[in-house]
Amino acid sequence: MEYTTKGTCSRKILFEVEDGKVHNVQFVGGCNGNTQGVARLVEGMDVNEAISRMKGIDCNGRGTSCPDQLAKALEQAIQK
């Protein structure tokens, strides 16, 4: 899946959800080390657990962050 981010340095998030698990997360843009870390931490994680852990994380008062945007992307993916 592909999700276009809003309000973050990263422009896009690519990912897969298979059997309720998060896989192959890739951020386009953003803080490379941080986004790689987030991607590795959620690999294989239950999608609902990933959403609950990341939803609402704020980056410097922006009202969102790369992890929060990933949570929103995952929410969209499981609603389809």
Coordinates of N, CA and C in Angstrom, one line a residue:
M1 N 0.8 -1.2 0.0 CA 0.0 0.0 0.0 C 0.9 1.2 0.0
E2 N 0.3 2.3 -0.4 CA 1.0 3.6 -0.4 C 0.2 4.7 0.2
Y3 N 0.8 5.4 1.1 CA 0.0 6.4 1.9 C 0.8 7.7 1.7
T4 N 0.1 8.8 1.3 CA 0.8 10.1 1.2 C 0.6 10.8 2.6
T5 N 1.7 11.2 3.2 CA 1.7 11.8 4.5 C 1.2 13.3 4.5
K6 N 0.8 13.8 5.7 CA 0.4 15.2 5.8 C 1.1 15.7 7.1
G7 N 1.8 16.8 7.0 CA 2.4 17.5 8.1 C 3.7 17.0 8.6
T8 N 4.4 16.1 7.8 CA 5.7 15.6 8.3 C 6.7 15.8 7.2
C9 N 7.9 15.5 7.6 CA 9.0 15.6 6.6 C 9.0 14.5 5.6
S10 N 8.5 13.3 6.0 CA 8.4 12.2 5.1 C 7.2 12.5 4.2
R11 N 7.3 12.2 2.9 CA 6.3 12.5 1.9 C 5.3 11.3 1.7
K12 N 5.8 10.1 1.9 CA 5.0 8.9 1.6 C 5.5 7.8 2.4
I13 N 4.5 6.8 2.7 CA 4.9 5.6 3.4 C 4.4 4.4 2.5
L14 N 5.3 3.5 2.3 CA 4.9 2.2 1.6 C 4.9 1.1 2.6
F15 N 4.0 0.2 2.6 CA 3.9 -0.9 3.6 C 2.9 -1.9 3.1
E16 N 2.9 -3.1 3.8 CA 2.0 -4.1 3.5 C 1.4 -4.6 4.9
V17 N 0.2 -5.1 4.8 CA -0.5 -5.7 5.9 C -0.9 -7.1 5.5
E18 N -0.3 -8.1 6.1 CA -0.6 -9.5 5.7 C -1.0 -10.3 6.9
D19 N -2.2 -10.9 6.9 CA -2.7 -11.7 8.1 C -2.6 -10.9 9.4
G20 N -3.0 -9.6 9.3 CA -3.0 -8.8 10.4 C -1.7 -8.3 11.0
K21 N -0.6 -8.5 10.2 CA 0.7 -8.1 10.6 C 1.3 -7.1 9.7
V22 N 2.1 -6.2 10.2 CA 2.7 -5.1 9.4 C 4.0 -5.6 8.8
H23 N 4.3 -5.3 7.5 CA 5.5 -5.8 6.9 C 6.0 -4.7 5.9
N24 N 7.3 -4.7 5.7 CA 7.9 -4.0 4.6 C 7.6 -2.5 4.6
V25 N 7.7 -1.8 5.8 CA 7.5 -0.4 5.9 C 8.7 0.4 5.3
Q26 N 8.4 1.3 4.5 CA 9.4 2.2 3.9 C 8.9 3.6 3.9
F27 N 9.6 4.5 4.5 CA 9.3 6.0 4.4 C 10.0 6.6 3.3
V28 N 9.4 7.5 2.6 CA 10.1 8.3 1.5 C 10.3 9.7 2.1
G29 N 11.5 10.0 2.3 CA 11.8 11.3 2.9 C 11.8 11.1 4.5
G30 N 12.0 12.2 5.1 CA 12.0 12.2 6.6 C 13.4 12.0 7.2
C31 N 13.5 11.8 8.5 CA 14.7 11.6 9.1 C 15.1 10.1 8.9
N32 N 16.0 9.8 8.1 CA 16.3 8.5 7.7 C 16.6 7.5 8.8
G33 N 17.3 7.8 9.8 CA 17.6 6.9 10.9 C 16.3 6.6 11.7
N34 N 15.6 7.7 12.0 CA 14.4 7.5 12.8 C 13.3 6.7 12.0
T35 N 13.1 7.0 10.8 CA 12.1 6.2 10.0 C 12.5 4.8 9.8
Q36 N 13.8 4.5 9.6 CA 14.3 3.1 9.5 C 14.1 2.4 10.9
G37 N 14.3 3.1 12.0 CA 14.0 2.5 13.3 C 12.6 2.1 13.5
V38 N 11.7 3.1 13.1 CA 10.3 2.8 13.3 C 9.9 1.6 12.4
A39 N 10.4 1.6 11.2 CA 10.0 0.5 10.2 C 10.5 -0.9 10.8
R40 N 11.7 -0.9 11.3 CA 12.2 -2.2 11.9 C 11.4 -2.6 13.2
L41 N 11.1 -1.6 14.0 CA 10.3 -2.0 15.2 C 9.0 -2.5 15.0
V42 N 8.3 -2.1 13.9 CA 6.9 -2.5 13.7 C 6.9 -3.8 12.8
E43 N 8.0 -4.2 12.2 CA 8.0 -5.3 11.3 C 7.5 -6.6 12.0
G44 N 6.4 -7.2 11.4 CA 5.8 -8.4 12.0 C 4.9 -8.1 13.2
M45 N 4.7 -6.9 13.6 CA 3.8 -6.5 14.7 C 2.4 -6.6 14.3
D46 N 1.5 -7.0 15.2 CA 0.1 -6.9 15.0 C -0.3 -5.5 14.6
V47 N -1.1 -5.4 13.6 CA -1.5 -4.1 13.1 C -2.2 -3.2 14.1
N48 N -3.1 -3.8 14.9 CA -3.8 -3.0 15.9 C -2.8 -2.6 17.0
E49 N -1.9 -3.4 17.4 CA -0.9 -3.0 18.4 C 0.0 -1.9 17.9
A50 N 0.4 -2.0 16.6 CA 1.2 -0.9 16.0 C 0.5 0.4 16.1
I51 N -0.8 0.4 15.7 CA -1.6 1.6 15.7 C -1.7 2.2 17.1
S52 N -2.0 1.4 18.1 CA -2.2 1.9 19.4 C -0.9 2.4 20.0
R53 N 0.2 1.9 19.6 CA 1.5 2.4 20.1 C 1.9 3.7 19.5
M54 N 1.6 3.9 18.2 CA 2.1 5.1 17.5 C 1.1 6.2 17.4
K55 N -0.2 5.9 17.4 CA -1.2 7.0 17.2 C -1.1 8.1 18.2
G56 N -1.1 9.3 17.7 CA -1.0 10.5 18.6 C 0.3 11.0 18.9
I57 N 1.4 10.3 18.5 CA 2.8 10.8 18.7 C 2.9 12.1 18.0
D58 N 3.4 13.2 18.7 CA 3.6 14.5 18.1 C 5.1 14.8 17.9
C59 N 5.4 15.5 16.8 CA 6.8 15.9 16.5 C 6.8 17.4 16.5
N60 N 7.4 18.0 17.5 CA 7.7 19.4 17.6 C 6.4 20.3 17.4
G61 N 5.3 19.9 18.0 CA 4.1 20.7 18.0 C 3.4 20.7 16.7
R62 N 3.7 19.8 15.8 CA 3.0 19.7 14.5 C 1.6 19.1 14.5
G63 N 1.3 18.4 15.6 CA 0.1 17.7 15.7 C 0.1 16.3 15.1
T64 N 1.2 15.9 14.6 CA 1.4 14.6 14.0 C 2.9 14.3 14.0
S65 N 3.3 13.1 13.5 CA 4.7 12.7 13.3 C 4.7 11.6 12.3
C66 N 5.9 11.1 12.0 CA 6.0 10.0 11.1 C 5.3 8.7 11.7
P67 N 5.6 8.4 13.0 CA 4.9 7.3 13.5 C 3.4 7.5 13.5
D68 N 2.9 8.7 13.8 CA 1.5 8.9 13.8 C 0.9 8.8 12.4
Q69 N 1.6 9.2 11.4 CA 1.2 9.1 10.1 C 1.1 7.6 9.7
L70 N 2.1 6.8 10.1 CA 2.0 5.4 9.9 C 0.8 4.8 10.5
A71 N 0.5 5.2 11.7 CA -0.7 4.7 12.4 C -2.0 5.0 11.6
K72 N -2.1 6.2 11.1 CA -3.2 6.6 10.2 C -3.3 5.8 8.9
A73 N -2.1 5.5 8.4 CA -2.0 4.7 7.1 C -2.5 3.3 7.4
L74 N -2.1 2.7 8.5 CA -2.5 1.4 8.9 C -4.0 1.3 9.2
E75 N -4.5 2.4 9.8 CA -6.0 2.4 10.1 C -6.8 2.4 8.8
Q76 N -6.3 3.2 7.8 CA -6.9 3.2 6.5 C -6.8 1.8 5.8
A77 N -5.7 1.2 6.0 CA -5.5 -0.1 5.3 C -6.5 -1.2 5.9
I78 N -6.7 -1.2 7.2 CA -7.5 -2.2 7.7 C -9.0 -1.9 7.6
Q79 N -9.4 -0.7 7.2 CA -10.8 -0.4 7.0 C -11.2 -0.8 5.6
K80 N -10.3 -1.1 4.7 CA -10.6 -1.4 3.3 C -11.1 -2.9 3.2

